[in-house]
């Protein structure tokens, strides 16, 4: 079973795909395959970032409960 790749590994793979496509000297079938792979990697990276954002916008209360971070309140208290 293949281990799940890290965000950084997926990002590097996407950069490799983009570099391959930018060279322009690959057969059309390979280019289409690389493009589809790039779209899939981009989607996975966006999902990872969305999940990270959700996690970072939560704060722990003293009793261990999570609550949403209210950025507007924090900014007005500065």
PDB file of N, CA, C and O in Angstrom:
ATOM      1  N   UNK A   1       0.843  -1.194   0.000  1.00  0.00           N
ATOM      2  CA  UNK A   1       0.000   0.000   0.000  1.00  0.00           C
ATOM      3  C   UNK A   1       0.885   1.254   0.000  1.00  0.00           C
ATOM      4  O   UNK A   1       1.834   1.351   0.765  1.00  0.00           O
ATOM      5  N   UNK A   2       0.553   2.213  -0.854  1.00  0.00           N
ATOM      6  CA  UNK A   2       1.346   3.421  -0.999  1.00  0.00           C
ATOM      7  C   UNK A   2       0.998   4.420   0.099  1.00  0.00           C
ATOM      8  O   UNK A   2      -0.161   4.665   0.395  1.00  0.00           O
ATOM      9  N   UNK A   3       2.052   5.005   0.716  1.00  0.00           N
ATOM     10  CA  UNK A   3       1.793   6.001   1.762  1.00  0.00           C
ATOM     11  C   UNK A   3       1.320   7.302   1.132  1.00  0.00           C
ATOM     12  O   UNK A   3       1.652   7.619  -0.005  1.00  0.00           O
ATOM     13  N   UNK A   4       0.514   8.024   1.885  1.00  0.00           N
ATOM     14  CA  UNK A   4       0.000   9.299   1.393  1.00  0.00           C
ATOM     15  C   UNK A   4       1.139  10.310   1.347  1.00  0.00           C
ATOM     16  O   UNK A   4       1.920  10.439   2.279  1.00  0.00           O
ATOM     17  N   UNK A   5       1.217  11.030   0.246  1.00  0.00           N
ATOM     18  CA  UNK A   5       2.284  12.012   0.064  1.00  0.00           C
ATOM     19  C   UNK A   5       2.004  13.260   0.884  1.00  0.00           C
ATOM     20  O   UNK A   5       0.863  13.626   1.121  1.00  0.00           O
ATOM     21  N   UNK A   6       3.078  13.927   1.279  1.00  0.00           N
ATOM     22  CA  UNK A   6       2.945  15.169   2.028  1.00  0.00           C
ATOM     23  C   UNK A   6       2.582  16.307   1.076  1.00  0.00           C
ATOM     24  O   UNK A   6       2.705  16.189  -0.148  1.00  0.00           O
ATOM     25  N   UNK A   7       2.169  17.408   1.656  1.00  0.00           N
ATOM     26  CA  UNK A   7       1.857  18.609   0.876  1.00  0.00           C
ATOM     27  C   UNK A   7       3.067  19.018   0.039  1.00  0.00           C
ATOM     28  O   UNK A   7       2.943  19.310  -1.154  1.00  0.00           O
ATOM     29  N   UNK A   8       4.224  19.006   0.664  1.00  0.00           N
ATOM     30  CA  UNK A   8       5.445  19.419  -0.015  1.00  0.00           C
ATOM     31  C   UNK A   8       5.799  18.483  -1.171  1.00  0.00           C
ATOM     32  O   UNK A   8       6.243  18.937  -2.233  1.00  0.00           O
ATOM     33  N   UNK A   9       5.597  17.177  -0.990  1.00  0.00           N
ATOM     34  CA  UNK A   9       5.860  16.218  -2.060  1.00  0.00           C
ATOM     35  C   UNK A   9       4.906  16.440  -3.231  1.00  0.00           C
ATOM     36  O   UNK A   9       5.321  16.410  -4.399  1.00  0.00           O
ATOM     37  N   UNK A  10       3.633  16.665  -2.934  1.00  0.00           N
ATOM     38  CA  UNK A  10       2.650  16.941  -3.993  1.00  0.00           C
ATOM     39  C   UNK A  10       2.963  18.249  -4.712  1.00  0.00           C
ATOM     40  O   UNK A  10       2.831  18.343  -5.932  1.00  0.00           O
ATOM     41  N   UNK A  11       3.395  19.254  -3.965  1.00  0.00           N
ATOM     42  CA  UNK A  11       3.734  20.536  -4.568  1.00  0.00           C
ATOM     43  C   UNK A  11       4.934  20.385  -5.505  1.00  0.00           C
ATOM     44  O   UNK A  11       4.933  20.917  -6.620  1.00  0.00           O
ATOM     45  N   UNK A  12       5.942  19.632  -5.086  1.00  0.00           N
ATOM     46  CA  UNK A  12       7.112  19.400  -5.923  1.00  0.00           C
ATOM     47  C   UNK A  12       6.723  18.635  -7.191  1.00  0.00           C
ATOM     48  O   UNK A  12       7.177  18.951  -8.286  1.00  0.00           O
ATOM     49  N   UNK A  13       5.843  17.649  -7.034  1.00  0.00           N
ATOM     50  CA  UNK A  13       5.382  16.884  -8.192  1.00  0.00           C
ATOM     51  C   UNK A  13       4.622  17.779  -9.168  1.00  0.00           C
ATOM     52  O   UNK A  13       4.799  17.677 -10.387  1.00  0.00           O
ATOM     53  N   UNK A  14       3.795  18.691  -8.642  1.00  0.00           N
ATOM     54  CA  UNK A  14       3.076  19.629  -9.497  1.00  0.00           C
ATOM     55  C   UNK A  14       4.060  20.548 -10.230  1.00  0.00           C
ATOM     56  O   UNK A  14       3.900  20.816 -11.420  1.00  0.00           O
ATOM     57  N   UNK A  15       5.085  20.991  -9.532  1.00  0.00           N
ATOM     58  CA  UNK A  15       6.095  21.840 -10.174  1.00  0.00           C
ATOM     59  C   UNK A  15       6.816  21.080 -11.291  1.00  0.00           C
ATOM     60  O   UNK A  15       7.097  21.646 -12.347  1.00  0.00           O
ATOM     61  N   UNK A  16       7.075  19.790 -11.075  1.00  0.00           N
ATOM     62  CA  UNK A  16       7.700  18.958 -12.106  1.00  0.00           C
ATOM     63  C   UNK A  16       6.786  18.832 -13.326  1.00  0.00           C
ATOM     64  O   UNK A  16       7.251  18.906 -14.467  1.00  0.00           O
ATOM     65  N   UNK A  17       5.490  18.643 -13.078  1.00  0.00           N
ATOM     66  CA  UNK A  17       4.520  18.539 -14.172  1.00  0.00           C
ATOM     67  C   UNK A  17       4.514  19.833 -14.980  1.00  0.00           C
ATOM     68  O   UNK A  17       4.558  19.814 -16.217  1.00  0.00           O
ATOM     69  N   UNK A  18       4.467  20.960 -14.291  1.00  0.00           N
ATOM     70  CA  UNK A  18       4.447  22.259 -14.970  1.00  0.00           C
ATOM     71  C   UNK A  18       5.716  22.440 -15.800  1.00  0.00           C
ATOM     72  O   UNK A  18       5.665  22.861 -16.962  1.00  0.00           O
ATOM     73  N   UNK A  19       6.856  22.082 -15.226  1.00  0.00           N
ATOM     74  CA  UNK A  19       8.116  22.196 -15.966  1.00  0.00           C
ATOM     75  C   UNK A  19       8.101  21.332 -17.223  1.00  0.00           C
ATOM     76  O   UNK A  19       8.546  21.766 -18.286  1.00  0.00           O
ATOM     77  N   UNK A  20       7.583  20.101 -17.105  1.00  0.00           N
ATOM     78  CA  UNK A  20       7.498  19.212 -18.266  1.00  0.00           C
ATOM     79  C   UNK A  20       6.612  19.812 -19.350  1.00  0.00           C
ATOM     80  O   UNK A  20       6.951  19.762 -20.541  1.00  0.00           O
ATOM     81  N   UNK A  21       5.486  20.370 -18.951  1.00  0.00           N
ATOM     82  CA  UNK A  21       4.562  20.955 -19.924  1.00  0.00           C
ATOM     83  C   UNK A  21       5.146  22.218 -20.561  1.00  0.00           C
ATOM     84  O   UNK A  21       4.929  22.483 -21.744  1.00  0.00           O
ATOM     85  N   UNK A  22       5.890  22.995 -19.784  1.00  0.00           N
ATOM     86  CA  UNK A  22       6.482  24.221 -20.315  1.00  0.00           C
ATOM     87  C   UNK A  22       7.558  23.945 -21.354  1.00  0.00           C
ATOM     88  O   UNK A  22       7.781  24.757 -22.244  1.00  0.00           O
ATOM     89  N   UNK A  23       8.212  22.805 -21.266  1.00  0.00           N
ATOM     90  CA  UNK A  23       9.253  22.457 -22.237  1.00  0.00           C
ATOM     91  C   UNK A  23       8.656  22.288 -23.628  1.00  0.00           C
ATOM     92  O   UNK A  23       9.287  22.638 -24.617  1.00  0.00           O
ATOM     93  N   UNK A  24       7.437  21.743 -23.686  1.00  0.00           N
ATOM     94  CA  UNK A  24       6.727  21.654 -24.946  1.00  0.00           C
ATOM     95  C   UNK A  24       7.232  20.613 -25.918  1.00  0.00           C
ATOM     96  O   UNK A  24       6.735  20.520 -27.033  1.00  0.00           O
ATOM     97  N   UNK A  25       8.204  19.814 -25.535  1.00  0.00           N
ATOM     98  CA  UNK A  25       8.749  18.831 -26.467  1.00  0.00           C
ATOM     99  C   UNK A  25       8.331  17.401 -26.119  1.00  0.00           C
ATOM    100  O   UNK A  25       9.046  16.450 -26.395  1.00  0.00           O
ATOM    101  N   UNK A  26       7.142  17.270 -25.526  1.00  0.00           N
ATOM    102  CA  UNK A  26       6.640  15.936 -25.204  1.00  0.00           C
ATOM    103  C   UNK A  26       5.450  15.629 -26.109  1.00  0.00           C
ATOM    104  O   UNK A  26       4.760  16.550 -26.561  1.00  0.00           O
ATOM    105  N   UNK A  27       5.216  14.350 -26.397  1.00  0.00           N
ATOM    106  CA  UNK A  27       4.086  13.988 -27.260  1.00  0.00           C
ATOM    107  C   UNK A  27       2.759  14.453 -26.661  1.00  0.00           C
ATOM    108  O   UNK A  27       2.613  14.585 -25.443  1.00  0.00           O
ATOM    109  N   UNK A  28       1.785  14.682 -27.531  1.00  0.00           N
ATOM    110  CA  UNK A  28       0.482  15.191 -27.118  1.00  0.00           C
ATOM    111  C   UNK A  28      -0.167  14.310 -26.063  1.00  0.00           C
ATOM    112  O   UNK A  28      -0.703  14.810 -25.067  1.00  0.00           O
ATOM    113  N   UNK A  29      -0.127  12.994 -26.260  1.00  0.00           N
ATOM    114  CA  UNK A  29      -0.742  12.074 -25.299  1.00  0.00           C
ATOM    115  C   UNK A  29      -0.112  12.217 -23.919  1.00  0.00           C
ATOM    116  O   UNK A  29      -0.795  12.224 -22.897  1.00  0.00           O
ATOM    117  N   UNK A  30       1.198  12.338 -23.886  1.00  0.00           N
ATOM    118  CA  UNK A  30       1.919  12.510 -22.617  1.00  0.00           C
ATOM    119  C   UNK A  30       1.571  13.865 -21.997  1.00  0.00           C
ATOM    120  O   UNK A  30       1.371  13.981 -20.788  1.00  0.00           O
ATOM    121  N   UNK A  31       1.460  14.899 -22.831  1.00  0.00           N
ATOM    122  CA  UNK A  31       1.110  16.229 -22.342  1.00  0.00           C
ATOM    123  C   UNK A  31      -0.282  16.220 -21.718  1.00  0.00           C
ATOM    124  O   UNK A  31      -0.495  16.814 -20.654  1.00  0.00           O
ATOM    125  N   UNK A  32      -1.229  15.555 -22.363  1.00  0.00           N
ATOM    126  CA  UNK A  32      -2.583  15.469 -21.817  1.00  0.00           C
ATOM    127  C   UNK A  32      -2.588  14.717 -20.490  1.00  0.00           C
ATOM    128  O   UNK A  32      -3.261  15.122 -19.536  1.00  0.00           O
ATOM    129  N   UNK A  33      -1.827  13.645 -20.420  1.00  0.00           N
ATOM    130  CA  UNK A  33      -1.725  12.865 -19.192  1.00  0.00           C
ATOM    131  C   UNK A  33      -1.107  13.698 -18.068  1.00  0.00           C
ATOM    132  O   UNK A  33      -1.592  13.695 -16.927  1.00  0.00           O
ATOM    133  N   UNK A  34      -0.060  14.435 -18.399  1.00  0.00           N
ATOM    134  CA  UNK A  34       0.598  15.296 -17.409  1.00  0.00           C
ATOM    135  C   UNK A  34      -0.346  16.410 -16.955  1.00  0.00           C
ATOM    136  O   UNK A  34      -0.381  16.756 -15.782  1.00  0.00           O
ATOM    137  N   UNK A  35      -1.107  16.973 -17.894  1.00  0.00           N
ATOM    138  CA  UNK A  35      -2.062  18.032 -17.561  1.00  0.00           C
ATOM    139  C   UNK A  35      -3.106  17.513 -16.579  1.00  0.00           C
ATOM    140  O   UNK A  35      -3.409  18.173 -15.577  1.00  0.00           O
ATOM    141  N   UNK A  36      -3.660  16.327 -16.852  1.00  0.00           N
ATOM    142  CA  UNK A  36      -4.655  15.734 -15.954  1.00  0.00           C
ATOM    143  C   UNK A  36      -4.053  15.463 -14.578  1.00  0.00           C
ATOM    144  O   UNK A  36      -4.701  15.703 -13.553  1.00  0.00           O
ATOM    145  N   UNK A  37      -2.821  14.984 -14.565  1.00  0.00           N
ATOM    146  CA  UNK A  37      -2.123  14.743 -13.298  1.00  0.00           C
ATOM    147  C   UNK A  37      -1.952  16.062 -12.538  1.00  0.00           C
ATOM    148  O   UNK A  37      -2.147  16.123 -11.322  1.00  0.00           O
ATOM    149  N   UNK A  38      -1.617  17.117 -13.255  1.00  0.00           N
ATOM    150  CA  UNK A  38      -1.449  18.433 -12.637  1.00  0.00           C
ATOM    151  C   UNK A  38      -2.743  18.961 -12.036  1.00  0.00           C
ATOM    152  O   UNK A  38      -2.751  19.523 -10.941  1.00  0.00           O
ATOM    153  N   UNK A  39      -3.847  18.768 -12.744  1.00  0.00           N
ATOM    154  CA  UNK A  39      -5.156  19.197 -12.238  1.00  0.00           C
ATOM    155  C   UNK A  39      -5.489  18.446 -10.952  1.00  0.00           C
ATOM    156  O   UNK A  39      -5.953  19.030  -9.964  1.00  0.00           O
ATOM    157  N   UNK A  40      -5.234  17.137 -10.949  1.00  0.00           N
ATOM    158  CA  UNK A  40      -5.508  16.324  -9.760  1.00  0.00           C
ATOM    159  C   UNK A  40      -4.633  16.765  -8.580  1.00  0.00           C
ATOM    160  O   UNK A  40      -5.125  16.919  -7.460  1.00  0.00           O
ATOM    161  N   UNK A  41      -3.355  17.001  -8.835  1.00  0.00           N
ATOM    162  CA  UNK A  41      -2.465  17.457  -7.770  1.00  0.00           C
ATOM    163  C   UNK A  41      -2.892  18.826  -7.241  1.00  0.00           C
ATOM    164  O   UNK A  41      -2.890  19.062  -6.034  1.00  0.00           O
ATOM    165  N   UNK A  42      -3.276  19.713  -8.144  1.00  0.00           N
ATOM    166  CA  UNK A  42      -3.732  21.040  -7.740  1.00  0.00           C
ATOM    167  C   UNK A  42      -4.950  20.948  -6.832  1.00  0.00           C
ATOM    168  O   UNK A  42      -5.038  21.647  -5.811  1.00  0.00           O
ATOM    169  N   UNK A  43      -5.874  20.075  -7.168  1.00  0.00           N
ATOM    170  CA  UNK A  43      -7.077  19.882  -6.365  1.00  0.00           C
ATOM    171  C   UNK A  43      -6.718  19.344  -4.976  1.00  0.00           C
ATOM    172  O   UNK A  43      -7.252  19.811  -3.962  1.00  0.00           O
ATOM    173  N   UNK A  44      -5.803  18.379  -4.925  1.00  0.00           N
ATOM    174  CA  UNK A  44      -5.376  17.827  -3.628  1.00  0.00           C
ATOM    175  C   UNK A  44      -4.701  18.900  -2.776  1.00  0.00           C
ATOM    176  O   UNK A  44      -4.949  18.992  -1.567  1.00  0.00           O
ATOM    177  N   UNK A  45      -3.873  19.722  -3.402  1.00  0.00           N
ATOM    178  CA  UNK A  45      -3.187  20.788  -2.666  1.00  0.00           C
ATOM    179  C   UNK A  45      -4.185  21.822  -2.134  1.00  0.00           C
ATOM    180  O   UNK A  45      -4.062  22.278  -0.994  1.00  0.00           O
ATOM    181  N   UNK A  46      -5.185  22.169  -2.937  1.00  0.00           N
ATOM    182  CA  UNK A  46      -6.209  23.114  -2.489  1.00  0.00           C
ATOM    183  C   UNK A  46      -6.993  22.552  -1.311  1.00  0.00           C
ATOM    184  O   UNK A  46      -7.282  23.271  -0.352  1.00  0.00           O
ATOM    185  N   UNK A  47      -7.325  21.258  -1.370  1.00  0.00           N
ATOM    186  CA  UNK A  47      -8.040  20.624  -0.257  1.00  0.00           C
ATOM    187  C   UNK A  47      -7.206  20.657   1.017  1.00  0.00           C
ATOM    188  O   UNK A  47      -7.718  20.943   2.102  1.00  0.00           O
ATOM    189  N   UNK A  48      -5.914  20.378   0.886  1.00  0.00           N
ATOM    190  CA  UNK A  48      -5.023  20.401   2.046  1.00  0.00           C
ATOM    191  C   UNK A  48      -4.970  21.795   2.652  1.00  0.00           C
ATOM    192  O   UNK A  48      -5.043  21.953   3.878  1.00  0.00           O
ATOM    193  N   UNK A  49      -4.876  22.812   1.804  1.00  0.00           N
ATOM    194  CA  UNK A  49      -4.836  24.193   2.300  1.00  0.00           C
ATOM    195  C   UNK A  49      -6.146  24.593   2.968  1.00  0.00           C
ATOM    196  O   UNK A  49      -6.138  25.271   4.001  1.00  0.00           O
ATOM    197  N   UNK A  50      -7.275  24.166   2.405  1.00  0.00           N
ATOM    198  CA  UNK A  50      -8.572  24.481   3.014  1.00  0.00           C
ATOM    199  C   UNK A  50      -8.687  23.837   4.391  1.00  0.00           C
ATOM    200  O   UNK A  50      -9.165  24.460   5.347  1.00  0.00           O
ATOM    201  N   UNK A  51      -8.248  22.578   4.507  1.00  0.00           N
ATOM    202  CA  UNK A  51      -8.293  21.896   5.794  1.00  0.00           C
ATOM    203  C   UNK A  51      -7.365  22.560   6.807  1.00  0.00           C
ATOM    204  O   UNK A  51      -7.715  22.682   7.980  1.00  0.00           O
ATOM    205  N   UNK A  52      -6.207  22.984   6.353  1.00  0.00           N
ATOM    206  CA  UNK A  52      -5.273  23.673   7.249  1.00  0.00           C
ATOM    207  C   UNK A  52      -5.872  24.993   7.724  1.00  0.00           C
ATOM    208  O   UNK A  52      -5.769  25.345   8.901  1.00  0.00           O
ATOM    209  N   UNK A  53      -6.530  25.706   6.825  1.00  0.00           N
ATOM    210  CA  UNK A  53      -7.162  26.977   7.192  1.00  0.00           C
ATOM    211  C   UNK A  53      -8.253  26.758   8.234  1.00  0.00           C
ATOM    212  O   UNK A  53      -8.351  27.512   9.214  1.00  0.00           O
ATOM    213  N   UNK A  54      -9.056  25.704   8.047  1.00  0.00           N
ATOM    214  CA  UNK A  54     -10.107  25.399   9.022  1.00  0.00           C
ATOM    215  C   UNK A  54      -9.501  25.104  10.386  1.00  0.00           C
ATOM    216  O   UNK A  54     -10.014  25.545  11.418  1.00  0.00           O
ATOM    217  N   UNK A  55      -8.423  24.355  10.389  1.00  0.00           N
ATOM    218  CA  UNK A  55      -7.768  24.008  11.651  1.00  0.00           C
ATOM    219  C   UNK A  55      -7.201  25.252  12.329  1.00  0.00           C
ATOM    220  O   UNK A  55      -7.334  25.431  13.541  1.00  0.00           O
ATOM    221  N   UNK A  56      -6.602  26.123  11.546  1.00  0.00           N
ATOM    222  CA  UNK A  56      -5.976  27.316  12.117  1.00  0.00           C
ATOM    223  C   UNK A  56      -6.977  28.354  12.593  1.00  0.00           C
ATOM    224  O   UNK A  56      -6.638  29.217  13.399  1.00  0.00           O
ATOM    225  N   UNK A  57      -8.209  28.290  12.110  1.00  0.00           N
ATOM    226  CA  UNK A  57      -9.209  29.262  12.545  1.00  0.00           C
ATOM    227  C   UNK A  57     -10.001  28.764  13.745  1.00  0.00           C
ATOM    228  O   UNK A  57     -10.994  29.375  14.121  1.00  0.00           O
ATOM    229  N   UNK A  58      -9.578  27.693  14.346  1.00  0.00           N
ATOM    230  CA  UNK A  58     -10.207  27.183  15.573  1.00  0.00           C
ATOM    231  C   UNK A  58      -9.294  27.504  16.757  1.00  0.00           C
ATOM    232  O   UNK A  58      -8.084  27.492  16.645  1.00  0.00           O
ATOM    233  N   UNK A  59      -9.898  27.811  17.886  1.00  0.00           N
ATOM    234  CA  UNK A  59      -9.148  28.040  19.110  1.00  0.00           C
ATOM    235  C   UNK A  59      -9.696  27.122  20.183  1.00  0.00           C
ATOM    236  O   UNK A  59     -10.867  26.746  20.169  1.00  0.00           O
ATOM    237  N   UNK A  60      -8.847  26.754  21.094  1.00  0.00           N
ATOM    238  CA  UNK A  60      -9.266  25.896  22.199  1.00  0.00           C
ATOM    239  C   UNK A  60      -9.638  26.771  23.393  1.00  0.00           C
ATOM    240  O   UNK A  60      -8.898  27.688  23.763  1.00  0.00           O
ATOM    241  N   UNK A  61     -10.793  26.491  23.963  1.00  0.00           N
ATOM    242  CA  UNK A  61     -11.211  27.175  25.182  1.00  0.00           C
ATOM    243  C   UNK A  61     -10.522  26.511  26.370  1.00  0.00           C
ATOM    244  O   UNK A  61      -9.929  25.444  26.247  1.00  0.00           O
ATOM    245  N   UNK A  62     -10.603  27.127  27.528  1.00  0.00           N
ATOM    246  CA  UNK A  62      -9.982  26.584  28.730  1.00  0.00           C
ATOM    247  C   UNK A  62     -10.482  25.189  29.063  1.00  0.00           C
ATOM    248  O   UNK A  62      -9.737  24.361  29.583  1.00  0.00           O
ATOM    249  N   UNK A  63     -11.743  24.885  28.757  1.00  0.00           N
ATOM    250  CA  UNK A  63     -12.310  23.581  29.078  1.00  0.00           C
ATOM    251  C   UNK A  63     -12.042  22.536  27.992  1.00  0.00           C
ATOM    252  O   UNK A  63     -12.559  21.431  28.052  1.00  0.00           O
ATOM    253  N   UNK A  64     -11.240  22.873  26.975  1.00  0.00           N
ATOM    254  CA  UNK A  64     -10.880  21.921  25.931  1.00  0.00           C
ATOM    255  C   UNK A  64     -11.795  21.917  24.728  1.00  0.00           C
ATOM    256  O   UNK A  64     -11.544  21.204  23.773  1.00  0.00           O
ATOM    257  N   UNK A  65     -12.852  22.711  24.758  1.00  0.00           N
ATOM    258  CA  UNK A  65     -13.759  22.782  23.617  1.00  0.00           C
ATOM    259  C   UNK A  65     -13.170  23.678  22.541  1.00  0.00           C
ATOM    260  O   UNK A  65     -12.510  24.665  22.838  1.00  0.00           O
ATOM    261  N   UNK A  66     -13.435  23.302  21.287  1.00  0.00           N
ATOM    262  CA  UNK A  66     -12.998  24.135  20.175  1.00  0.00           C
ATOM    263  C   UNK A  66     -14.066  25.154  19.842  1.00  0.00           C
ATOM    264  O   UNK A  66     -15.247  24.891  19.983  1.00  0.00           O
ATOM    265  N   UNK A  67     -13.642  26.323  19.420  1.00  0.00           N
ATOM    266  CA  UNK A  67     -14.585  27.322  18.922  1.00  0.00           C
ATOM    267  C   UNK A  67     -13.940  28.035  17.749  1.00  0.00           C
ATOM    268  O   UNK A  67     -12.724  28.030  17.600  1.00  0.00           O
ATOM    269  N   UNK A  68     -14.772  28.656  16.920  1.00  0.00           N
ATOM    270  CA  UNK A  68     -14.248  29.389  15.783  1.00  0.00           C
ATOM    271  C   UNK A  68     -13.548  30.646  16.268  1.00  0.00           C
ATOM    272  O   UNK A  68     -13.995  31.309  17.200  1.00  0.00           O
ATOM    273  N   UNK A  69     -12.459  30.969  15.615  1.00  0.00           N
ATOM    274  CA  UNK A  69     -11.701  32.173  15.916  1.00  0.00           C
ATOM    275  C   UNK A  69     -12.447  33.367  15.337  1.00  0.00           C
ATOM    276  O   UNK A  69     -12.778  33.384  14.149  1.00  0.00           O
ATOM    277  N   UNK A  70     -12.732  34.335  16.159  1.00  0.00           N
ATOM    278  CA  UNK A  70     -13.435  35.538  15.704  1.00  0.00           C
ATOM    279  C   UNK A  70     -12.390  36.608  15.414  1.00  0.00           C
ATOM    280  O   UNK A  70     -11.957  37.319  16.306  1.00  0.00           O
ATOM    281  N   UNK A  71     -12.001  36.720  14.171  1.00  0.00           N
ATOM    282  CA  UNK A  71     -10.938  37.655  13.795  1.00  0.00           C
ATOM    283  C   UNK A  71     -11.359  39.102  13.962  1.00  0.00           C
ATOM    284  O   UNK A  71     -10.535  39.945  14.301  1.00  0.00           O
ATOM    285  N   UNK A  72     -12.625  39.404  13.746  1.00  0.00           N
ATOM    286  CA  UNK A  72     -13.086  40.790  13.872  1.00  0.00           C
ATOM    287  C   UNK A  72     -12.961  41.268  15.317  1.00  0.00           C
ATOM    288  O   UNK A  72     -12.533  42.377  15.569  1.00  0.00           O
ATOM    289  N   UNK A  73     -13.297  40.410  16.277  1.00  0.00           N
ATOM    290  CA  UNK A  73     -13.184  40.783  17.686  1.00  0.00           C
ATOM    291  C   UNK A  73     -11.725  40.988  18.061  1.00  0.00           C
ATOM    292  O   UNK A  73     -11.379  41.931  18.745  1.00  0.00           O
ATOM    293  N   UNK A  74     -10.847  40.097  17.587  1.00  0.00           N
ATOM    294  CA  UNK A  74      -9.436  40.200  17.899  1.00  0.00           C
ATOM    295  C   UNK A  74      -8.847  41.501  17.359  1.00  0.00           C
ATOM    296  O   UNK A  74      -8.021  42.141  18.008  1.00  0.00           O
ATOM    297  N   UNK A  75      -9.243  41.916  16.180  1.00  0.00           N
ATOM    298  CA  UNK A  75      -8.708  43.128  15.587  1.00  0.00           C
ATOM    299  C   UNK A  75      -9.162  44.379  16.320  1.00  0.00           C
ATOM    300  O   UNK A  75      -8.430  45.341  16.424  1.00  0.00           O
ATOM    301  N   UNK A  76     -10.377  44.367  16.864  1.00  0.00           N
ATOM    302  CA  UNK A  76     -10.876  45.553  17.548  1.00  0.00           C
ATOM    303  C   UNK A  76     -10.293  45.688  18.942  1.00  0.00           C
ATOM    304  O   UNK A  76     -10.320  46.746  19.528  1.00  0.00           O
ATOM    305  N   UNK A  77      -9.740  44.596  19.488  1.00  0.00           N
ATOM    306  CA  UNK A  77      -9.162  44.638  20.830  1.00  0.00           C
ATOM    307  C   UNK A  77      -7.709  45.090  20.831  1.00  0.00           C
ATOM    308  O   UNK A  77      -7.109  45.222  21.872  1.00  0.00           O
ATOM    309  N   UNK A  78      -7.122  45.322  19.662  1.00  0.00           N
ATOM    310  CA  UNK A  78      -5.711  45.714  19.601  1.00  0.00           C
ATOM    311  C   UNK A  78      -5.518  47.168  19.880  1.00  0.00           C
ATOM    312  O   UNK A  78      -6.296  48.003  19.685  1.00  0.00           O
TER     313      UNK A  78
END
